[in-house]
CSV table of C-alpha atoms in Angstrom, one decimal:
chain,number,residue,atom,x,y,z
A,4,UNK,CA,-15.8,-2.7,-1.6
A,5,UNK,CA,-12.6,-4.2,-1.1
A,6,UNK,CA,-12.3,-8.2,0.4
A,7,UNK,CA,-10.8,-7.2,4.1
A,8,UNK,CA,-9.4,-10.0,4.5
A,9,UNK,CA,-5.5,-10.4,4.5
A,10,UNK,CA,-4.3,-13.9,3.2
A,11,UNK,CA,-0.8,-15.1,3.8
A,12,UNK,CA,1.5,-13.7,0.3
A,13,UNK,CA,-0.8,-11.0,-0.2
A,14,UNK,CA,0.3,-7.5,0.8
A,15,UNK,CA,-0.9,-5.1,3.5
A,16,UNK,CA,-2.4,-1.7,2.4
A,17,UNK,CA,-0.4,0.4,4.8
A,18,UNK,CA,2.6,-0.5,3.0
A,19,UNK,CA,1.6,1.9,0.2
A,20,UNK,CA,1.0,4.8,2.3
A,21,UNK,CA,4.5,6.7,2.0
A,22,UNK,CA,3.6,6.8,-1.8
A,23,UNK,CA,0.2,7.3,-1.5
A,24,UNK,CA,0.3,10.3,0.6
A,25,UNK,CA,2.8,12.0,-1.7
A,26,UNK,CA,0.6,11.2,-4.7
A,27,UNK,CA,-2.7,12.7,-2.9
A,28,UNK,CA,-1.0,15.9,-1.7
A,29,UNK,CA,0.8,16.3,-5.3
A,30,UNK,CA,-2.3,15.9,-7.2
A,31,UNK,CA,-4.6,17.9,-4.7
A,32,UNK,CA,-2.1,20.8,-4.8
A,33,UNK,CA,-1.8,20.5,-8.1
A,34,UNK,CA,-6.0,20.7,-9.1
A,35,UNK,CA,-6.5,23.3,-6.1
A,36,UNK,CA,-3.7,26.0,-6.9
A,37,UNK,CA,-3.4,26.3,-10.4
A,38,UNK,CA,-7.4,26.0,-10.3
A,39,UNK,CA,-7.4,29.1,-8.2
A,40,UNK,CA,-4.8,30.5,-10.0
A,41,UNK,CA,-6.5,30.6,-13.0
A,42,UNK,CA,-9.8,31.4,-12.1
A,43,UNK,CA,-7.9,34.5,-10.2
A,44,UNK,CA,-6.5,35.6,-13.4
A,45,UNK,CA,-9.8,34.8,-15.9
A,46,UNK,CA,-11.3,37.5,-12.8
A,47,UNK,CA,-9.4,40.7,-13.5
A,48,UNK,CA,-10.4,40.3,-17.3
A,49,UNK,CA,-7.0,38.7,-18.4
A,50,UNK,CA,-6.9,37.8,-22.1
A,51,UNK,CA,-7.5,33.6,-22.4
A,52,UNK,CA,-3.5,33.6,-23.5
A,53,UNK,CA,-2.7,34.9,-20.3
A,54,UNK,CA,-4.8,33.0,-18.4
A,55,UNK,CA,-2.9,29.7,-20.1
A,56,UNK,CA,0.3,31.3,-19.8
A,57,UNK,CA,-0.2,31.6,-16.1
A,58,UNK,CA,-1.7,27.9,-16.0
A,59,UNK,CA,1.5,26.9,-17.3
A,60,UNK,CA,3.7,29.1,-15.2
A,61,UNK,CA,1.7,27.7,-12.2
A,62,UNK,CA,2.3,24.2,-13.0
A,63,UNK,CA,5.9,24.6,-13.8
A,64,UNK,CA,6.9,25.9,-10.8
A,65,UNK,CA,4.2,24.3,-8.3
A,66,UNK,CA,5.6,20.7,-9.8
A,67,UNK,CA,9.0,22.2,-8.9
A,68,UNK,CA,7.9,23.2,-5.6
A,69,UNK,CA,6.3,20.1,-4.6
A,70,UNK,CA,8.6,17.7,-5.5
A,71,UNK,CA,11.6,19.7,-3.5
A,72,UNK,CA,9.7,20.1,-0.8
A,73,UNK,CA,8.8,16.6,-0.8
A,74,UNK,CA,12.2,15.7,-1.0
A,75,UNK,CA,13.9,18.4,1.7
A,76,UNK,CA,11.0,17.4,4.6
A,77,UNK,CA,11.2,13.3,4.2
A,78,UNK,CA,14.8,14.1,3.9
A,79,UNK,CA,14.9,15.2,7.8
A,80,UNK,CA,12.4,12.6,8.6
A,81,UNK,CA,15.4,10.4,6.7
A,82,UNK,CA,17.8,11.9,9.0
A,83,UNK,CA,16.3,11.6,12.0
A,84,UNK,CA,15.7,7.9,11.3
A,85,UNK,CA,19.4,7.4,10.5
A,86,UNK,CA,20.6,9.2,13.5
A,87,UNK,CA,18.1,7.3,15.9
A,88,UNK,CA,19.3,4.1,14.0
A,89,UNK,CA,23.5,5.1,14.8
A,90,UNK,CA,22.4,5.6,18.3
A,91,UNK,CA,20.8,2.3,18.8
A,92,UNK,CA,24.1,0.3,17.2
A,93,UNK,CA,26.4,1.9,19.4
A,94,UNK,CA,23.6,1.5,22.7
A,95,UNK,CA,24.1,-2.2,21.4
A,96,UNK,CA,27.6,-2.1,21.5
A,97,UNK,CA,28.0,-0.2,24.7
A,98,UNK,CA,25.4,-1.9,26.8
A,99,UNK,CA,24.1,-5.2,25.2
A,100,UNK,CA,23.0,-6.3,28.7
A,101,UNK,CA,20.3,-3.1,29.1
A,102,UNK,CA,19.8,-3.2,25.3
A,103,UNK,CA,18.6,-6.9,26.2
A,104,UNK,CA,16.5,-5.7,28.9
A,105,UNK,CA,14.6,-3.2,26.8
A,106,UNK,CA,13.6,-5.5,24.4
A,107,UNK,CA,12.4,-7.7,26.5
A,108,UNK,CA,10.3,-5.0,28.5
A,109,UNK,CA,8.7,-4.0,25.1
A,110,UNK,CA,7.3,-7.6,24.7
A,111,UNK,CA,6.5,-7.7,28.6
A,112,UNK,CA,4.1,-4.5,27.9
A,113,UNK,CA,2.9,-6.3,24.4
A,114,UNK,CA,1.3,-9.3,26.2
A,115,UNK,CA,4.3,-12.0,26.4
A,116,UNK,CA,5.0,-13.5,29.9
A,117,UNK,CA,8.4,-12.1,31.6
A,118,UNK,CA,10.3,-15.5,31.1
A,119,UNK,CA,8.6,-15.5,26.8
A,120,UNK,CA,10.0,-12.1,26.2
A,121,UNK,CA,13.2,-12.9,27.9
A,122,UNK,CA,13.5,-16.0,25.2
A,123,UNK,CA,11.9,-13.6,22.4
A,124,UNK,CA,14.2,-11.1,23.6
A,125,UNK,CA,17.4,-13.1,23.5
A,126,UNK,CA,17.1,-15.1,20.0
A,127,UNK,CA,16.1,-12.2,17.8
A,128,UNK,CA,19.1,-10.2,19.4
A,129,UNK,CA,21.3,-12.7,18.9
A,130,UNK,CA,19.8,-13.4,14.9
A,131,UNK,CA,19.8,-9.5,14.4
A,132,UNK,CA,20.0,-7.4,17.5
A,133,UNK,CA,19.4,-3.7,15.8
A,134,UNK,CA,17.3,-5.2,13.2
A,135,UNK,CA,14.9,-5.8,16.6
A,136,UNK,CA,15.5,-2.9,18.1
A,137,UNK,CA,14.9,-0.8,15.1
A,138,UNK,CA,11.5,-2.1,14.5
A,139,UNK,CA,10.4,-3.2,18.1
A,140,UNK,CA,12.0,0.4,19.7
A,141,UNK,CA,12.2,2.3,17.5
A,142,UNK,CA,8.9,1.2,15.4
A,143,UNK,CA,11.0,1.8,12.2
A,144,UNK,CA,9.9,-0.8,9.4
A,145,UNK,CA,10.9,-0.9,5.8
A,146,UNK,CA,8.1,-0.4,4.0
A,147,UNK,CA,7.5,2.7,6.3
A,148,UNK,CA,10.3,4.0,6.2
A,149,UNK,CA,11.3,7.9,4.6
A,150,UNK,CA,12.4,7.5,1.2
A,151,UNK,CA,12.9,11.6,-0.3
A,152,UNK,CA,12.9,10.4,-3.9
A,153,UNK,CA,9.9,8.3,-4.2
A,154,UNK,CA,8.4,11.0,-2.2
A,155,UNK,CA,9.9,14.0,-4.5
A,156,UNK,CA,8.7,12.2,-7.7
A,157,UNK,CA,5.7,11.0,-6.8
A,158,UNK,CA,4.0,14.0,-5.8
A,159,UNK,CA,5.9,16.0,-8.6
A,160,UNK,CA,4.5,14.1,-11.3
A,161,UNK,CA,1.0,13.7,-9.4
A,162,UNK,CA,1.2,17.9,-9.4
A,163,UNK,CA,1.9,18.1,-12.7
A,164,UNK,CA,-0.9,15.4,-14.1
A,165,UNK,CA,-3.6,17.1,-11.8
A,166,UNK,CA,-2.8,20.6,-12.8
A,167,UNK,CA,-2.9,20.4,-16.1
A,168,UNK,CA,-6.7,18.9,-15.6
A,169,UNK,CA,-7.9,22.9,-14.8
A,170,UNK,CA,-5.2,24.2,-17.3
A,171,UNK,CA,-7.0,22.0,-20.1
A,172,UNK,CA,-10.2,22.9,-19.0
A,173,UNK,CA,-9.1,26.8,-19.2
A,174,UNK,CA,-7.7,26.3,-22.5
A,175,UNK,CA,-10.3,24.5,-24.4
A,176,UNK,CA,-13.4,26.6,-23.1
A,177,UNK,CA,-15.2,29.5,-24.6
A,178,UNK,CA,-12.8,32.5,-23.4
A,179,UNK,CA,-16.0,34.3,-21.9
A,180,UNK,CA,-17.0,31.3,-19.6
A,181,UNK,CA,-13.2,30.2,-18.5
A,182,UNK,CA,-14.3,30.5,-14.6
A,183,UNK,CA,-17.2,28.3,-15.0
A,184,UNK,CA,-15.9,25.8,-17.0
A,185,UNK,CA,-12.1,25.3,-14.8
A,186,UNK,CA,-14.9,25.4,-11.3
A,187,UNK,CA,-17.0,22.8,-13.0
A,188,UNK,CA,-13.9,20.6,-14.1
A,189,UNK,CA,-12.3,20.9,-10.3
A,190,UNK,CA,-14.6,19.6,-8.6
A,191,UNK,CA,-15.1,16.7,-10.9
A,192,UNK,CA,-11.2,16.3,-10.6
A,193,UNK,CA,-11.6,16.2,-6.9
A,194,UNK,CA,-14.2,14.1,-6.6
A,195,UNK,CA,-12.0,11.6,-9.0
A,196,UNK,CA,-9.0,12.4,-6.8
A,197,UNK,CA,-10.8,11.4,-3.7
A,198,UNK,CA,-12.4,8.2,-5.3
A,199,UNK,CA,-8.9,7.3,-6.5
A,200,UNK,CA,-7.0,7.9,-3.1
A,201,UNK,CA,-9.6,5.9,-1.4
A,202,UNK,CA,-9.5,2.8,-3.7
A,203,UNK,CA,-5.8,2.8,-3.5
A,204,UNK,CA,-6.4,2.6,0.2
A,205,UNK,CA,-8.9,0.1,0.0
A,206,UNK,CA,-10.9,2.8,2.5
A,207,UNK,CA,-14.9,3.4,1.5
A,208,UNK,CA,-15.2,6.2,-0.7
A,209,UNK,CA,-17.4,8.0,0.4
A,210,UNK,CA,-15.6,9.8,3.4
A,211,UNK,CA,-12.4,10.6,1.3
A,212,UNK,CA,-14.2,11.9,-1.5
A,213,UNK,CA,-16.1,14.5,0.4
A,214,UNK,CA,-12.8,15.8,2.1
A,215,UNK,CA,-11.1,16.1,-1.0
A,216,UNK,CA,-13.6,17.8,-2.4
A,217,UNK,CA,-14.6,19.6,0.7
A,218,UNK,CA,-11.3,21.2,1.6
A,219,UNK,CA,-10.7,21.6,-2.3
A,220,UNK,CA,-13.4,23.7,-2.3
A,221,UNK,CA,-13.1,25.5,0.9
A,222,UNK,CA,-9.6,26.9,-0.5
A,223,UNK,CA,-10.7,28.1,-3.7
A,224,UNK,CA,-13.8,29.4,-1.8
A,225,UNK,CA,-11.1,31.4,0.2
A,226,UNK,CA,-9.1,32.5,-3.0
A,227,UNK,CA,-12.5,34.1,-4.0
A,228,UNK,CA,-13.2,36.0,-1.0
A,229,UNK,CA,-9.7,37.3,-0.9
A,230,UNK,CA,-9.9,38.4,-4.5
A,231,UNK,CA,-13.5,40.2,-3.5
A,232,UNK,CA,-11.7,41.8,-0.6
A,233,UNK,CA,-9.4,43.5,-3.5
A,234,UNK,CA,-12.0,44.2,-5.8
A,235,UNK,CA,-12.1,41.4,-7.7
A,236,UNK,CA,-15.6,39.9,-8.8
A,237,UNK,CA,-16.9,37.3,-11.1
Protein backbone atom coordinates (compact mmCIF):
# COMPACT_ATOMS: atom_id res chain seq x y z
CA UNK A 1 0.00 0.00 0.00
CA UNK A 2 1.23 3.17 -1.04
CA UNK A 3 2.54 6.10 1.90
CA UNK A 4 -0.51 8.70 1.27
CA UNK A 5 1.08 11.14 2.34
CA UNK A 6 2.30 14.05 -0.08
CA UNK A 7 5.57 15.75 1.06
CA UNK A 8 6.63 19.05 -0.35
CA UNK A 9 9.04 18.00 -3.89
CA UNK A 10 7.35 14.89 -4.30
CA UNK A 11 4.83 14.60 -7.06
CA UNK A 12 1.01 14.22 -7.08
CA UNK A 13 -0.49 10.99 -8.59
CA UNK A 14 -3.07 12.78 -10.70
CA UNK A 15 -0.45 14.20 -12.67
CA UNK A 16 0.08 10.88 -14.36
CA UNK A 17 -3.37 10.30 -15.34
CA UNK A 18 -3.43 11.62 -19.08
CA UNK A 19 -0.78 8.90 -19.65
CA UNK A 20 -2.12 6.44 -17.54
CA UNK A 21 -5.46 6.40 -19.02
CA UNK A 22 -4.10 6.01 -22.52
CA UNK A 23 -1.82 3.14 -21.36
CA UNK A 24 -4.88 1.26 -19.59
CA UNK A 25 -7.31 1.60 -22.49
CA UNK A 26 -4.23 0.64 -25.11
CA UNK A 27 -3.35 -2.42 -23.29
CA UNK A 28 -6.97 -3.50 -22.32
CA UNK A 29 -8.05 -3.12 -25.99
CA UNK A 30 -5.19 -4.69 -26.98
CA UNK A 31 -5.56 -8.15 -24.51
CA UNK A 32 -9.51 -8.09 -25.03
CA UNK A 33 -9.83 -7.79 -28.92
CA UNK A 34 -7.25 -9.68 -30.44
CA UNK A 35 -8.04 -12.32 -27.43
CA UNK A 36 -11.48 -12.51 -28.89
CA UNK A 37 -10.29 -12.38 -32.20
CA UNK A 38 -8.44 -15.33 -31.95
CA UNK A 39 -10.44 -17.40 -29.90
CA UNK A 40 -13.24 -16.45 -32.70
CA UNK A 41 -11.10 -17.79 -35.36
CA UNK A 42 -9.51 -21.11 -33.32
CA UNK A 43 -13.78 -21.65 -33.26
CA UNK A 44 -14.60 -22.17 -36.86
CA UNK A 45 -11.75 -24.80 -37.07
CA UNK A 46 -9.15 -22.31 -38.63
CA UNK A 47 -5.72 -23.97 -39.21
CA UNK A 48 -3.20 -22.62 -36.05
CA UNK A 49 -1.37 -20.43 -39.06
CA UNK A 50 -4.43 -18.69 -39.57
CA UNK A 51 -5.24 -18.27 -36.31
CA UNK A 52 -1.55 -16.40 -35.92
CA UNK A 53 -1.97 -14.69 -39.01
CA UNK A 54 -5.09 -13.11 -37.83
CA UNK A 55 -3.44 -12.45 -34.30
CA UNK A 56 -1.05 -10.47 -36.18
CA UNK A 57 -3.47 -8.78 -38.56
CA UNK A 58 -5.35 -7.83 -35.37
CA UNK A 59 -2.58 -6.25 -33.65
CA UNK A 60 -1.34 -4.43 -36.68
CA UNK A 61 -4.22 -2.63 -37.33
CA UNK A 62 -5.87 -2.37 -33.69
CA UNK A 63 -2.24 -0.60 -32.62
CA UNK A 64 -3.03 1.59 -35.73
CA UNK A 65 -6.37 2.23 -34.65
CA UNK A 66 -5.80 3.06 -31.21
CA UNK A 67 -3.06 5.27 -31.49
CA UNK A 68 -5.10 7.54 -34.29
CA UNK A 69 -7.92 7.53 -32.38
CA UNK A 70 -6.08 8.52 -29.42
CA UNK A 71 -4.53 11.17 -31.27
CA UNK A 72 -7.83 12.65 -33.33
CA UNK A 73 -10.14 12.72 -29.88
CA UNK A 74 -7.43 14.53 -27.43
CA UNK A 75 -6.81 16.46 -30.42
CA UNK A 76 -10.44 18.20 -30.15
CA UNK A 77 -10.06 18.12 -26.45
CA UNK A 78 -6.64 20.15 -27.58
CA UNK A 79 -8.75 22.41 -29.56
CA UNK A 80 -11.28 23.18 -27.45
CA UNK A 81 -8.68 24.07 -24.81
CA UNK A 82 -6.88 26.42 -27.20
CA UNK A 83 -9.95 28.12 -28.36
CA UNK A 84 -11.30 28.61 -24.70
CA UNK A 85 -7.64 29.79 -23.89
CA UNK A 86 -7.91 32.68 -27.20
CA UNK A 87 -11.14 33.64 -25.74
CA UNK A 88 -9.99 34.34 -22.31
CA UNK A 89 -6.78 36.66 -23.68
CA UNK A 90 -8.83 38.75 -25.71
CA UNK A 91 -11.84 38.84 -22.53
CA UNK A 92 -8.54 40.15 -20.77
CA UNK A 93 -7.87 42.55 -23.28
CA UNK A 94 -11.42 43.75 -23.80
CA UNK A 95 -12.61 43.90 -20.26
CA UNK A 96 -9.79 43.68 -17.71
CA UNK A 97 -12.07 45.36 -15.17
CA UNK A 98 -14.91 42.23 -15.33
CA UNK A 99 -12.08 39.86 -16.08
CA UNK A 100 -10.87 41.24 -12.48
CA UNK A 101 -14.17 40.69 -11.05
CA UNK A 102 -14.42 37.13 -12.03
CA UNK A 103 -11.45 36.13 -10.53
CA UNK A 104 -12.11 37.46 -7.57
CA UNK A 105 -15.72 35.82 -7.41
CA UNK A 106 -14.10 32.45 -7.99
CA UNK A 107 -12.03 32.86 -4.75
CA UNK A 108 -15.17 34.58 -2.96
CA UNK A 109 -17.00 31.03 -3.73
CA UNK A 110 -13.55 29.10 -2.68
CA UNK A 111 -13.52 30.37 0.92
CA UNK A 112 -11.47 33.76 0.76
CA UNK A 113 -13.08 36.91 2.27
CA UNK A 114 -14.45 39.52 -0.46
CA UNK A 115 -11.59 42.18 0.41
CA UNK A 116 -8.68 38.65 0.28
CA UNK A 117 -9.82 37.65 -3.10
CA UNK A 118 -9.91 41.19 -4.31
CA UNK A 119 -6.01 41.29 -3.22
CA UNK A 120 -5.58 37.50 -4.57
CA UNK A 121 -7.41 38.59 -7.43
CA UNK A 122 -5.43 41.64 -8.34
CA UNK A 123 -1.63 40.46 -7.81
CA UNK A 124 -1.82 37.22 -9.76
CA UNK A 125 -3.55 39.27 -12.58
CA UNK A 126 -1.15 41.69 -12.60
CA UNK A 127 2.01 38.67 -12.36
CA UNK A 128 0.08 36.66 -15.05
CA UNK A 129 -3.47 37.47 -15.66
CA UNK A 130 -4.45 34.49 -18.26
CA UNK A 131 -2.11 32.27 -16.52
CA UNK A 132 -4.88 32.78 -13.55
CA UNK A 133 -7.66 32.67 -15.44
CA UNK A 134 -6.73 29.59 -17.33
CA UNK A 135 -6.32 27.53 -14.31
CA UNK A 136 -8.73 29.31 -11.71
CA UNK A 137 -11.64 29.66 -14.73
CA UNK A 138 -11.06 27.69 -16.83
CA UNK A 139 -9.56 24.72 -14.48
CA UNK A 140 -6.95 24.13 -17.22
CA UNK A 141 -3.50 23.01 -15.51
CA UNK A 142 -0.43 21.73 -17.25
CA UNK A 143 0.00 18.55 -16.17
CA UNK A 144 -3.70 18.01 -17.17
CA UNK A 145 -3.78 19.28 -19.99
CA UNK A 146 -4.50 17.26 -23.74
CA UNK A 147 -1.37 16.28 -25.21
CA UNK A 148 -2.56 13.99 -28.80
CA UNK A 149 0.98 12.43 -29.00
CA UNK A 150 1.73 11.22 -25.64
CA UNK A 151 -1.76 10.01 -25.83
CA UNK A 152 -1.37 8.43 -29.55
CA UNK A 153 1.86 6.60 -28.48
CA UNK A 154 1.17 5.60 -25.40
CA UNK A 155 -1.78 3.60 -25.89
CA UNK A 156 -0.34 2.50 -29.35
CA UNK A 157 2.53 0.83 -27.87
CA UNK A 158 0.44 -0.37 -24.70
CA UNK A 159 -1.93 -2.09 -27.62
CA UNK A 160 0.63 -3.56 -29.18
CA UNK A 161 2.66 -5.06 -26.01
CA UNK A 162 -0.79 -6.42 -24.59
CA UNK A 163 -1.87 -7.98 -27.76
CA UNK A 164 0.79 -9.85 -28.44
CA UNK A 165 0.44 -11.47 -24.76
CA UNK A 166 -2.89 -13.71 -26.33
CA UNK A 167 -1.04 -13.81 -29.81
CA UNK A 168 1.94 -15.62 -27.91
CA UNK A 169 -0.15 -17.62 -26.03
CA UNK A 170 -2.02 -18.84 -29.46
CA UNK A 171 1.12 -19.41 -31.07
CA UNK A 172 3.03 -21.46 -28.58
CA UNK A 173 0.12 -23.87 -27.51
CA UNK A 174 -0.93 -27.23 -28.67
CA UNK A 175 -3.05 -26.30 -31.94
CA UNK A 176 -6.04 -28.56 -30.53
CA UNK A 177 -6.27 -26.57 -27.17
CA UNK A 178 -5.59 -22.81 -28.70
CA UNK A 179 -9.02 -21.46 -27.04
CA UNK A 180 -8.07 -22.72 -23.73
CA UNK A 181 -4.79 -21.81 -23.50
CA UNK A 182 -5.27 -17.68 -25.10
CA UNK A 183 -8.71 -17.77 -22.27
CA UNK A 184 -6.34 -18.96 -19.54
CA UNK A 185 -3.48 -16.38 -20.52
CA UNK A 186 -6.29 -13.33 -20.68
CA UNK A 187 -7.41 -13.35 -17.76
CA UNK A 188 -3.94 -13.62 -16.17
CA UNK A 189 -3.06 -10.61 -18.46
CA UNK A 190 -5.94 -8.73 -17.05
CA UNK A 191 -5.58 -9.50 -13.78
CA UNK A 192 -1.77 -8.11 -14.30
CA UNK A 193 -3.14 -5.13 -16.25
CA UNK A 194 -5.43 -4.27 -13.42
CA UNK A 195 -2.72 -4.76 -10.66
CA UNK A 196 -0.41 -2.54 -12.81
CA UNK A 197 -2.96 0.31 -13.51
CA UNK A 198 -3.68 0.40 -9.87
CA UNK A 199 -0.06 0.61 -8.60
CA UNK A 200 0.69 3.27 -11.02
CA UNK A 201 -2.22 5.04 -9.40
CA UNK A 202 -1.22 4.35 -6.14
CA UNK A 203 -5.17 3.12 -5.79
CA UNK A 204 -5.78 -0.42 -3.75
CA UNK A 205 -5.81 -3.22 -6.07
CA UNK A 206 -8.14 -4.89 -5.47
CA UNK A 207 -11.11 -2.86 -7.01
CA UNK A 208 -9.22 -2.16 -10.26
CA UNK A 209 -8.21 -5.58 -10.81
CA UNK A 210 -11.63 -6.99 -10.68
CA UNK A 211 -12.96 -4.40 -13.27
CA UNK A 212 -10.38 -5.04 -15.61
CA UNK A 213 -10.87 -8.37 -15.38
CA UNK A 214 -14.57 -8.14 -15.02
CA UNK A 215 -15.41 -6.12 -18.06
CA UNK A 216 -12.50 -8.06 -19.88
CA UNK A 217 -14.38 -10.90 -19.48
CA UNK A 218 -17.84 -9.69 -19.92
CA UNK A 219 -16.65 -8.75 -23.62
CA UNK A 220 -15.22 -11.83 -24.67
CA UNK A 221 -18.16 -13.53 -22.86
CA UNK A 222 -20.31 -11.46 -25.43
CA UNK A 223 -17.98 -12.35 -28.44
CA UNK A 224 -18.90 -15.99 -27.55
CA UNK A 225 -22.47 -15.63 -27.40
CA UNK A 226 -22.46 -13.77 -30.65
CA UNK A 227 -20.36 -16.43 -32.32
CA UNK A 228 -23.07 -19.17 -30.79
CA UNK A 229 -25.83 -17.10 -32.24
CA UNK A 230 -24.03 -17.89 -35.77
CA UNK A 231 -23.26 -21.29 -35.11
CA UNK A 232 -20.25 -21.17 -33.75
CA UNK A 233 -19.34 -23.44 -30.65
CA UNK A 234 -16.35 -24.45 -28.80
Amino acid sequence: MPDPSAHPGEPHYVTRSNWLRAAVLGANDGIVSVSSLIVGVAAADASQSAVIIAGVAGLSAGAMSMAAGEYVSVSSQSDIERVDIEREACALKDFPKEELAELAEIYVKRGLSAENAQIVAKELTEHDALGAHVRDELGITEDQSANPMQAAFTSGVTFSIAAAIPLMAAWLAPATSIIHVVLFVTVLALAALGALGAKAGAAPLLRPTLRVVGWGVFAMVVTAGIGWLFGVSF
